Amino acid sequence: METVNTPTSKRKWKPSIPHVYVILFSLVIVAAISTYIFPSGEYERMVDEAGRTIVVADTYKETVSTPASFWSIFQAVHKGMVNSAGIIFYIFIVGGSFGILQATGAIEAAVGSIAQKMKGKEILIIPILMTFFGLSGAMLGLAEETIPYITILVPLMLLIGYDSMVGTAVVLLGTSAGFTAAFMNPFTVGVAQGIAEVPLFSGLHLRILFFVIFLAVSIWYVMRYARKIKKDPTKSALYNDTDSDSFKIPDTILTLTNRHKIIFVILLGTLVTLAFGVIKFGWYLSEIAGLFLFMGILMGLVGKMNFSQISEQFIEGCRVLVMGALVVGVANAILVVLQDGKIMDTILYGFSSVIGDMPAGFAAFGMYMVQCLLNYIIPSGSGQAALTMPIMAPLSDLVGVTRQTAVLAFQFGDGISNIFTPTSGYFMAGLALAKISWVKWVKWIFPLILIHYVLGAIFVTIAHYIGFS
């Protein structure tokens, strides 16, 4: 019998986006190489009246070079984890507590109750639910945790006469608007302000105003589209998309019980206590983490969980945030290499020399643009804060921008592209659940993304000129 050899088909290489850890460790290597290229130097530092360590302008001087060794590259990751331990475990504890809240079913029940009560007034479901998800992002920092609700809202929106895009947008745009313009997000505002050494959750009033505007624009965009396709289904961005037919209306929709209502009372009490503790007693990461842990245990008990179940749900909540939490330590490894190699201040000196003679308003806008670009390769908010704020905070001192404005520039730059860039894992997971292609989503949302970028630039500029502090 003769054997016929057939040519094996060659696999076509497809470009893929590296994992965020790969990107960050590559930056660690680049930082190590940079210690051999750039001169070492240092600024003098002092502690101001608010207790912050600030860079003293015009004190930069070159020092003896201490370039990174091959072995120090790998040690830097552990050192970065140790340096960031307070923030990493803060993220785990808060995330674990939200995992318990998620397991009680209270959020799912609230969404179901709102949907049922809005029958006959379907268009009002959009602003109500987007506000709900917006506040979840703005006050609790929820992002990945809201993705499961896409599977609830998409079938409901199809039943009402809208499409999958509306159901997905209610969750993603609502959460994103809150996350981007957050006023009490513990994972972005809290982390960035902690690193920048400004009081936690300070600047609340202006942030709330920006949040309202961001959310209102997003709601307008979704409602405008929903009305259009309700009148003419052929205007849908997903018209003739057969994937939408695969969604089934859920057999049962949870409604709020008395236990769920008590859980929301506990949540409200936690947020009020948080605001009071931060403003009145200057609470920091340990106190806030303790408060959220207490909240999670109470919610679990009210939700009829035993302590073992509470522990399991706490671990599940931590699991969701493992990547984001550890990104903070890996990002800090870059700073370890730059600091040990004594070129961190050289970088600061270079930045300040370039933009120091510009109007400070341009410096604030430049910070915003840098943060916007970085978010396309580092989609983790906490990780981006850990990477950039140690540079941006002292840089803001040197160029006449308040640290609060620097935090705001980070906040907007980090948040806007989270529902646009394919490097955002939770966003891509949401599209997959909704069976919407990334290309169709980008085509639909692109005008709103541009609007958000313009709003971010305007708000950062306003914050600078009013001396936001």
Short mmCIF file of C-alpha atoms in Angstrom, two decimals:
data_model
loop_
_atom_site.label_atom_id
_atom_site.label_comp_id
_atom_site.label_asym_id
_atom_site.label_seq_id
_atom_site.Cartn_x
_atom_site.Cartn_y
_atom_site.Cartn_z
CA MET A 1 0.00 0.00 0.00
CA GLU A 2 1.42 3.31 -1.04
CA THR A 3 1.45 6.16 1.44
CA VAL A 4 0.62 9.54 0.03
CA ASN A 5 2.31 12.43 1.75
CA THR A 6 0.22 15.57 1.77
CA PRO A 7 1.76 18.92 2.63
CA THR A 8 0.85 20.07 6.07
CA SER A 9 -1.00 23.34 6.19
CA LYS A 10 1.04 26.17 7.54
CA ARG A 11 -0.40 28.06 10.43
CA LYS A 12 -0.74 31.73 9.76
CA TRP A 13 0.80 33.91 12.42
CA LYS A 14 -1.69 36.32 13.90
CA PRO A 15 -0.54 39.31 15.91
CA SER A 16 -1.81 39.30 19.48
CA ILE A 17 -1.67 41.80 22.30
CA PRO A 18 0.78 40.70 25.03
CA HIS A 19 -0.51 40.12 28.53
CA VAL A 20 -0.26 43.17 30.75
CA TYR A 21 2.35 41.38 32.91
CA VAL A 22 4.48 40.81 29.81
CA ILE A 23 4.23 44.51 28.96
CA LEU A 24 5.14 45.59 32.49
CA PHE A 25 8.07 43.17 32.86
CA SER A 26 9.33 44.38 29.48
CA LEU A 27 9.23 47.88 30.91
CA VAL A 28 11.25 46.64 33.91
CA ILE A 29 13.92 45.46 31.47
CA VAL A 30 13.77 48.76 29.56
CA ALA A 31 14.14 50.62 32.87
CA ALA A 32 17.21 48.50 33.74
CA ILE A 33 18.80 49.23 30.35
CA SER A 34 18.04 52.92 30.86
CA THR A 35 20.19 52.99 33.99
CA TYR A 36 23.20 52.41 31.70
CA ILE A 37 22.14 55.16 29.29
CA PHE A 38 20.89 58.05 31.41
CA PRO A 39 23.01 59.87 34.00
CA SER A 40 22.17 59.36 37.67
CA GLY A 41 20.83 62.35 39.53
CA GLU A 42 18.79 63.46 42.52
CA TYR A 43 16.56 66.30 43.68
CA GLU A 44 16.47 67.50 47.26
CA ARG A 45 13.19 66.72 48.99
CA MET A 46 11.31 68.26 51.90
CA VAL A 47 8.16 67.63 53.88
CA ASP A 48 5.56 70.39 53.50
CA GLU A 49 2.94 71.59 56.00
CA ALA A 50 0.48 68.90 54.86
CA GLY A 51 3.03 66.18 55.60
CA ARG A 52 3.72 65.41 51.94
CA THR A 53 7.21 64.70 50.65
CA ILE A 54 7.76 67.12 47.76
CA VAL A 55 10.56 67.73 45.29
CA VAL A 56 12.44 71.02 45.71
CA ALA A 57 12.74 72.80 42.37
CA ASP A 58 16.16 73.83 41.00
CA THR A 59 18.04 71.37 43.26
CA TYR A 60 18.75 68.63 40.71
CA LYS A 61 22.36 67.45 40.58
CA GLU A 62 24.11 64.47 39.02
CA THR A 63 25.34 61.67 41.31
CA VAL A 64 27.48 58.54 41.07
CA SER A 65 26.00 56.03 38.60
CA THR A 66 24.48 52.82 40.05
CA PRO A 67 23.22 50.82 37.03
CA ALA A 68 20.94 47.81 37.51
CA SER A 69 22.45 44.32 37.43
CA PHE A 70 20.92 41.33 35.64
CA TRP A 71 19.84 39.75 38.93
CA SER A 72 18.33 42.97 40.27
CA ILE A 73 15.75 42.90 37.45
CA PHE A 74 14.16 39.78 38.95
CA GLN A 75 14.53 40.95 42.54
CA ALA A 76 12.73 44.18 41.63
CA VAL A 77 9.40 42.34 41.24
CA HIS A 78 9.51 41.10 44.84
CA LYS A 79 10.60 44.52 46.09
CA GLY A 80 7.76 46.11 44.14
CA MET A 81 5.28 43.73 45.73
CA VAL A 82 6.63 44.53 49.21
CA ASN A 83 6.55 48.28 48.56
CA SER A 84 2.96 48.04 47.33
CA ALA A 85 1.76 45.53 49.94
CA GLY A 86 -0.52 48.05 51.67
CA ILE A 87 -2.35 48.87 48.44
CA ILE A 88 -2.39 45.26 47.17
CA PHE A 89 -4.00 43.86 50.31
CA TYR A 90 -6.35 46.83 50.50
CA ILE A 91 -7.59 45.92 47.00
CA PHE A 92 -7.97 42.27 47.99
CA ILE A 93 -9.95 43.03 51.16
CA VAL A 94 -12.30 45.52 49.50
CA GLY A 95 -12.73 43.22 46.48
CA GLY A 96 -13.42 40.23 48.71
CA SER A 97 -16.07 42.18 50.59
CA PHE A 98 -17.77 43.09 47.32
CA GLY A 99 -17.64 39.39 46.41
CA ILE A 100 -19.84 38.70 49.45
CA LEU A 101 -22.23 41.48 48.37
CA GLN A 102 -22.39 39.95 44.89
CA ALA A 103 -23.19 36.51 46.32
CA THR A 104 -26.20 37.80 48.29
CA GLY A 105 -28.04 38.45 45.00
CA ALA A 106 -29.03 41.93 46.19
CA ILE A 107 -27.67 43.72 43.10
CA GLU A 108 -29.29 41.26 40.70
CA ALA A 109 -32.59 41.58 42.57
CA ALA A 110 -32.43 45.39 42.42
CA VAL A 111 -31.94 45.27 38.64
CA GLY A 112 -34.82 42.82 38.25
CA SER A 113 -37.16 44.91 40.40
CA ILE A 114 -36.40 48.08 38.47
CA ALA A 115 -37.02 46.31 35.15
CA GLN A 116 -40.38 44.92 36.30
CA LYS A 117 -41.64 48.22 37.67
CA MET A 118 -40.81 50.08 34.46
CA LYS A 119 -43.20 48.14 32.22
CA GLY A 120 -44.95 50.64 29.98
CA LYS A 121 -42.23 53.22 30.63
CA GLU A 122 -39.44 51.24 29.04
CA ILE A 123 -37.30 54.19 28.00
CA LEU A 124 -36.92 55.19 31.68
CA ILE A 125 -35.18 51.89 32.41
CA ILE A 126 -32.11 53.23 30.63
CA PRO A 127 -31.38 56.31 32.83
CA ILE A 128 -32.38 54.51 36.03
CA LEU A 129 -30.18 51.47 35.45
CA MET A 130 -27.29 53.50 34.03
CA THR A 131 -27.38 55.70 37.13
CA PHE A 132 -27.40 52.57 39.27
CA PHE A 133 -24.36 51.14 37.48
CA GLY A 134 -22.73 54.58 37.35
CA LEU A 135 -22.89 54.94 41.12
CA SER A 136 -21.53 51.40 41.46
CA GLY A 137 -18.47 52.47 39.49
CA ALA A 138 -18.14 55.90 41.10
CA MET A 139 -18.49 54.82 44.72
CA LEU A 140 -17.54 51.15 44.81
CA GLY A 141 -15.17 50.84 41.86
CA LEU A 142 -17.17 47.97 40.36
CA ALA A 143 -16.24 46.97 36.82
CA GLU A 144 -15.72 43.23 36.27
CA GLU A 145 -18.41 42.57 38.87
CA THR A 146 -21.12 44.14 36.69
CA ILE A 147 -20.47 41.99 33.60
CA PRO A 148 -22.89 39.15 34.59
CA TYR A 149 -25.79 41.62 34.41
CA ILE A 150 -25.35 41.82 30.66
CA THR A 151 -26.88 38.35 30.44
CA ILE A 152 -29.94 39.66 32.31
CA LEU A 153 -30.38 42.99 30.54
CA VAL A 154 -29.79 41.95 26.93
CA PRO A 155 -32.82 39.59 26.84
CA LEU A 156 -34.94 42.20 28.63
CA MET A 157 -33.98 44.92 26.14
CA LEU A 158 -34.77 42.58 23.21
CA LEU A 159 -38.19 41.91 24.75
CA ILE A 160 -38.87 45.64 25.08
CA GLY A 161 -38.01 46.24 21.42
CA TYR A 162 -34.41 47.46 21.64
CA ASP A 163 -31.30 45.44 20.74
CA SER A 164 -28.30 43.79 22.38
CA MET A 165 -26.29 46.99 21.98
CA VAL A 166 -28.65 48.85 24.33
CA GLY A 167 -28.56 46.11 26.99
CA THR A 168 -24.78 45.95 26.84
CA ALA A 169 -24.35 49.73 26.81
CA VAL A 170 -26.51 50.20 29.90
CA VAL A 171 -24.04 48.09 31.87
CA LEU A 172 -20.73 49.01 30.22
CA LEU A 173 -21.37 52.73 29.66
CA GLY A 174 -23.05 53.23 33.01
CA THR A 175 -20.23 51.56 34.90
CA SER A 176 -17.55 53.22 32.77
CA ALA A 177 -18.96 56.73 33.29
CA GLY A 178 -18.92 56.14 37.04
CA PHE A 179 -15.47 54.53 37.03
CA THR A 180 -13.99 57.31 34.86
CA ALA A 181 -15.43 60.26 36.78
CA ALA A 182 -15.49 58.49 40.14
CA PHE A 183 -15.57 60.46 43.36
CA MET A 184 -15.08 57.60 45.87
CA ASN A 185 -13.64 54.73 43.80
CA PRO A 186 -11.29 52.95 46.23
CA PHE A 187 -9.29 51.31 43.42
CA THR A 188 -8.42 54.39 41.36
CA VAL A 189 -9.10 57.63 43.25
CA GLY A 190 -8.17 56.07 46.59
CA VAL A 191 -4.96 54.46 45.33
CA ALA A 192 -3.85 57.50 43.27
CA GLN A 193 -4.54 59.98 46.06
CA GLY A 194 -2.73 57.73 48.53
CA ILE A 195 0.38 57.66 46.33
CA ALA A 196 0.14 61.40 45.62
CA GLU A 197 -0.12 62.05 49.37
CA VAL A 198 -3.34 64.04 49.22
CA PRO A 199 -6.23 63.33 51.62
CA LEU A 200 -8.23 60.30 50.54
CA PHE A 201 -11.40 61.16 48.59
CA SER A 202 -10.74 64.88 48.87
CA GLY A 203 -12.05 67.12 46.09
CA LEU A 204 -15.39 65.33 46.37
CA HIS A 205 -17.68 68.17 45.25
CA LEU A 206 -15.98 68.87 41.92
CA ARG A 207 -15.66 65.16 41.18
CA ILE A 208 -19.39 64.68 41.77
CA LEU A 209 -20.13 67.48 39.28
CA PHE A 210 -17.87 65.87 36.66
CA PHE A 211 -19.50 62.50 37.34
CA VAL A 212 -22.98 63.89 36.74
CA ILE A 213 -21.92 65.42 33.42
CA PHE A 214 -20.13 62.28 32.23
CA LEU A 215 -23.07 60.07 33.16
CA ALA A 216 -25.66 62.43 31.66
CA VAL A 217 -23.85 62.49 28.30
CA SER A 218 -23.61 58.69 28.28
CA ILE A 219 -27.32 58.30 29.12
CA TRP A 220 -28.25 60.76 26.36
CA TYR A 221 -26.19 58.79 23.85
CA VAL A 222 -27.84 55.45 24.70
CA MET A 223 -31.39 56.85 24.92
CA ARG A 224 -30.99 58.61 21.57
CA TYR A 225 -29.96 55.34 19.95
CA ALA A 226 -32.71 53.34 21.72
CA ARG A 227 -35.46 55.70 20.52
CA LYS A 228 -34.10 55.55 16.97
CA ILE A 229 -34.13 51.76 16.69
CA LYS A 230 -37.50 51.52 18.47
CA LYS A 231 -39.01 53.55 15.63
CA ASP A 232 -37.03 51.81 12.90
CA PRO A 233 -35.33 48.48 13.77
CA THR A 234 -33.31 48.65 10.54
CA LYS A 235 -31.30 51.47 12.13
CA SER A 236 -29.87 49.03 14.67
CA ALA A 237 -26.11 48.61 14.58
CA LEU A 238 -26.84 44.86 14.88
CA TYR A 239 -29.60 44.64 12.27
CA ASN A 240 -29.75 41.10 10.77
CA ASP A 241 -27.23 39.89 13.35
CA THR A 242 -28.31 36.29 13.95
CA ASP A 243 -26.42 36.03 17.25
CA SER A 244 -29.11 38.13 18.95
CA ASP A 245 -31.66 35.38 18.32
CA SER A 246 -29.80 33.03 20.65
CA PHE A 247 -30.75 35.00 23.76
CA LYS A 248 -33.57 33.63 25.86
CA ILE A 249 -35.71 35.53 28.34
CA PRO A 250 -34.85 34.24 31.84
CA ASP A 251 -37.50 32.04 33.46
CA THR A 252 -37.35 33.95 36.73
CA ILE A 253 -36.22 37.46 37.54
CA LEU A 254 -35.20 38.10 41.12
CA THR A 255 -37.00 40.83 43.00
CA LEU A 256 -35.97 42.66 46.14
CA THR A 257 -36.74 40.91 49.41
CA ASN A 258 -36.55 42.37 52.89
CA ARG A 259 -33.11 40.78 53.29
CA HIS A 260 -31.90 42.51 50.14
CA LYS A 261 -33.23 45.83 51.42
CA ILE A 262 -31.35 45.38 54.70
CA ILE A 263 -28.18 44.65 52.71
CA PHE A 264 -28.59 47.92 50.81
CA VAL A 265 -29.12 49.75 54.13
CA ILE A 266 -25.80 48.24 55.31
CA LEU A 267 -24.15 49.39 52.07
CA LEU A 268 -25.52 52.91 52.49
CA GLY A 269 -24.41 53.00 56.12
CA THR A 270 -20.93 51.87 55.06
CA LEU A 271 -20.60 54.64 52.49
CA VAL A 272 -21.82 57.30 54.95
CA THR A 273 -19.40 56.00 57.60
CA LEU A 274 -16.60 55.98 55.03
CA ALA A 275 -17.19 59.61 54.08
CA PHE A 276 -17.42 60.66 57.75
CA GLY A 277 -14.30 58.71 58.75
CA VAL A 278 -12.20 60.06 55.91
CA ILE A 279 -13.29 63.69 56.40
CA LYS A 280 -13.47 63.79 60.19
CA PHE A 281 -10.76 61.37 61.30
CA GLY A 282 -8.48 61.19 58.27
CA TRP A 283 -8.99 57.46 57.72
CA TYR A 284 -6.52 55.76 55.40
CA LEU A 285 -6.19 52.33 53.77
CA SER A 286 -6.24 50.20 56.94
CA GLU A 287 -9.34 51.85 58.39
CA ILE A 288 -11.20 51.76 55.07
CA ALA A 289 -10.29 48.12 54.44
CA GLY A 290 -11.48 47.23 57.95
CA LEU A 291 -14.78 49.02 57.37
CA PHE A 292 -15.43 47.13 54.12
CA LEU A 293 -14.50 43.82 55.72
CA PHE A 294 -17.00 44.46 58.50
CA MET A 295 -19.58 45.38 55.85
CA GLY A 296 -18.99 42.13 53.94
CA ILE A 297 -19.39 39.97 57.06
CA LEU A 298 -22.63 41.73 58.04
CA MET A 299 -24.03 41.35 54.52
CA GLY A 300 -23.13 37.67 54.46
CA LEU A 301 -24.91 37.04 57.76
CA VAL A 302 -28.00 38.94 56.60
CA GLY A 303 -27.86 36.95 53.35
CA LYS A 304 -28.18 33.70 55.38
CA MET A 305 -24.59 32.57 54.80
CA ASN A 306 -22.57 30.75 57.42
CA PHE A 307 -19.00 31.83 58.12
CA SER A 308 -17.52 29.21 55.81
CA GLN A 309 -19.72 30.41 52.94
CA ILE A 310 -18.79 34.01 53.70
CA SER A 311 -15.13 33.01 53.55
CA GLU A 312 -15.60 31.25 50.20
CA GLN A 313 -17.35 34.26 48.67
CA PHE A 314 -14.66 36.55 50.06
CA ILE A 315 -12.03 34.43 48.31
CA GLU A 316 -14.07 34.52 45.10
CA GLY A 317 -14.21 38.30 45.29
CA CYS A 318 -10.43 38.38 45.74
CA ARG A 319 -9.95 35.99 42.82
CA VAL A 320 -11.65 38.40 40.42
CA LEU A 321 -9.11 41.09 41.36
CA VAL A 322 -5.93 38.98 41.52
CA MET A 323 -4.57 40.29 38.23
CA GLY A 324 -5.40 43.92 38.98
CA ALA A 325 -4.03 43.79 42.51
CA LEU A 326 -0.73 42.14 41.60
CA VAL A 327 -0.30 44.48 38.64
CA VAL A 328 0.30 47.19 41.24
CA GLY A 329 3.37 45.32 42.54
CA VAL A 330 4.74 44.51 39.07
CA ALA A 331 4.29 48.16 38.04
CA ASN A 332 6.11 49.26 41.18
CA ALA A 333 9.04 47.04 40.14
CA ILE A 334 9.69 49.52 37.31
CA LEU A 335 9.96 52.31 39.87
CA VAL A 336 12.27 50.18 42.03
CA VAL A 337 14.71 49.83 39.12
CA LEU A 338 14.52 53.54 38.29
CA GLN A 339 15.01 54.58 41.91
CA ASP A 340 17.81 52.11 42.67
CA GLY A 341 19.51 53.18 39.45
CA LYS A 342 19.03 56.82 40.52
CA ILE A 343 17.49 57.90 37.20
CA MET A 344 13.95 58.57 38.48
CA ASP A 345 14.85 62.16 39.26
CA THR A 346 16.69 62.41 35.94
CA ILE A 347 13.40 61.55 34.20
CA LEU A 348 11.61 64.14 36.32
CA TYR A 349 14.25 66.70 35.42
CA GLY A 350 13.80 65.91 31.73
CA PHE A 351 10.03 66.24 31.89
CA SER A 352 10.18 69.47 33.87
CA SER A 353 12.79 70.94 31.50
CA VAL A 354 10.59 70.26 28.48
CA ILE A 355 7.33 71.58 29.88
CA GLY A 356 8.57 73.84 32.66
CA ASP A 357 8.59 76.93 30.45
CA MET A 358 5.14 76.18 29.05
CA PRO A 359 1.98 77.56 30.62
CA ALA A 360 0.99 75.24 33.46
CA GLY A 361 -2.34 74.58 31.74
CA PHE A 362 -0.46 72.82 28.94
CA ALA A 363 1.41 70.78 31.54
CA ALA A 364 -1.88 69.57 33.05
CA PHE A 365 -3.19 68.72 29.59
CA GLY A 366 0.08 66.90 28.80
CA MET A 367 -0.30 64.76 31.93
CA TYR A 368 -3.82 63.89 30.81
CA MET A 369 -2.64 62.87 27.33
CA VAL A 370 0.14 60.68 28.75
CA GLN A 371 -2.34 58.87 31.00
CA CYS A 372 -4.75 58.39 28.06
CA LEU A 373 -2.03 56.76 25.97
CA LEU A 374 -0.72 54.58 28.80
CA ASN A 375 -4.16 53.07 29.44
CA TYR A 376 -4.03 51.33 26.07
CA ILE A 377 -1.15 49.16 27.30
CA ILE A 378 -1.86 49.14 31.07
CA PRO A 379 -5.65 48.75 31.46
CA SER A 380 -5.49 48.19 35.23
CA GLY A 381 -6.46 51.40 37.05
CA SER A 382 -4.58 50.50 40.23
CA GLY A 383 -1.56 49.39 38.20
CA GLN A 384 -1.49 52.58 36.16
CA ALA A 385 -1.75 54.64 39.35
CA ALA A 386 1.16 52.71 40.87
CA LEU A 387 3.25 53.22 37.74
CA THR A 388 2.55 56.87 36.95
CA MET A 389 1.60 58.73 40.13
CA PRO A 390 5.07 58.48 41.74
CA ILE A 391 6.30 60.42 38.68
CA MET A 392 3.29 62.66 38.06
CA ALA A 393 2.89 63.80 41.68
CA PRO A 394 6.40 65.33 42.04
CA LEU A 395 6.28 66.49 38.41
CA SER A 396 3.11 68.44 39.20
CA ASP A 397 4.98 70.20 42.03
CA LEU A 398 7.74 71.21 39.63
CA VAL A 399 5.52 72.59 36.85
CA GLY A 400 2.90 74.36 38.97
CA VAL A 401 0.03 71.88 38.70
CA THR A 402 -1.77 70.79 41.88
CA ARG A 403 -1.45 67.15 42.87
CA GLN A 404 -5.24 66.90 42.93
CA THR A 405 -5.31 67.91 39.26
CA ALA A 406 -2.62 65.32 38.51
CA VAL A 407 -4.84 62.67 40.12
CA LEU A 408 -7.80 63.88 38.05
CA ALA A 409 -5.72 63.65 34.85
CA PHE A 410 -4.84 60.05 35.77
CA GLN A 411 -8.46 59.26 36.57
CA PHE A 412 -9.86 60.41 33.22
CA GLY A 413 -6.94 59.04 31.23
CA ASP A 414 -7.33 55.66 32.89
CA GLY A 415 -11.11 55.33 32.57
CA ILE A 416 -12.28 56.56 29.18
CA SER A 417 -10.75 53.85 26.98
CA ASN A 418 -11.69 50.96 29.27
CA ILE A 419 -14.74 50.23 27.09
CA PHE A 420 -12.87 50.79 23.83
CA THR A 421 -9.43 49.19 23.93
CA PRO A 422 -9.14 45.42 23.30
CA THR A 423 -6.54 45.23 26.09
CA SER A 424 -9.37 45.72 28.61
CA GLY A 425 -10.18 42.15 29.64
CA TYR A 426 -13.47 42.76 31.45
CA PHE A 427 -14.80 44.87 28.56
CA MET A 428 -13.98 42.19 25.97
CA ALA A 429 -15.61 39.60 28.23
CA GLY A 430 -18.76 41.74 28.30
CA LEU A 431 -18.87 41.93 24.51
CA ALA A 432 -18.42 38.17 24.31
CA LEU A 433 -21.36 37.61 26.66
CA ALA A 434 -23.50 39.94 24.55
CA LYS A 435 -22.32 38.29 21.30
CA ILE A 436 -21.26 41.67 19.88
CA SER A 437 -18.12 41.95 17.77
CA TRP A 438 -15.50 44.45 18.86
CA VAL A 439 -15.56 46.09 15.41
CA LYS A 440 -19.32 46.74 15.56
CA TRP A 441 -19.05 48.07 19.10
CA VAL A 442 -16.20 50.44 18.21
CA LYS A 443 -18.10 51.74 15.18
CA TRP A 444 -21.12 52.44 17.37
CA ILE A 445 -19.36 53.96 20.38
CA PHE A 446 -16.54 55.89 18.72
CA PRO A 447 -18.37 59.29 18.65
CA LEU A 448 -19.06 59.01 22.39
CA ILE A 449 -15.44 58.10 23.14
CA LEU A 450 -14.36 61.30 21.35
CA ILE A 451 -16.89 63.31 23.37
CA HIS A 452 -15.54 61.78 26.59
CA TYR A 453 -11.94 62.60 25.66
CA VAL A 454 -12.92 66.22 24.98
CA LEU A 455 -14.82 66.41 28.29
CA GLY A 456 -11.80 64.99 30.12
CA ALA A 457 -9.51 67.60 28.58
CA ILE A 458 -11.92 70.41 29.47
CA PHE A 459 -12.37 69.22 33.05
CA VAL A 460 -8.61 68.83 33.66
CA THR A 461 -8.04 72.33 32.29
CA ILE A 462 -10.81 73.77 34.48
CA ALA A 463 -9.39 71.96 37.53
CA HIS A 464 -5.99 73.49 36.88
CA TYR A 465 -7.17 77.07 36.45
CA ILE A 466 -9.32 76.99 39.59
CA GLY A 467 -6.41 75.54 41.58
CA PHE A 468 -8.19 72.25 42.35
CA SER A 469 -6.72 71.00 45.63
#
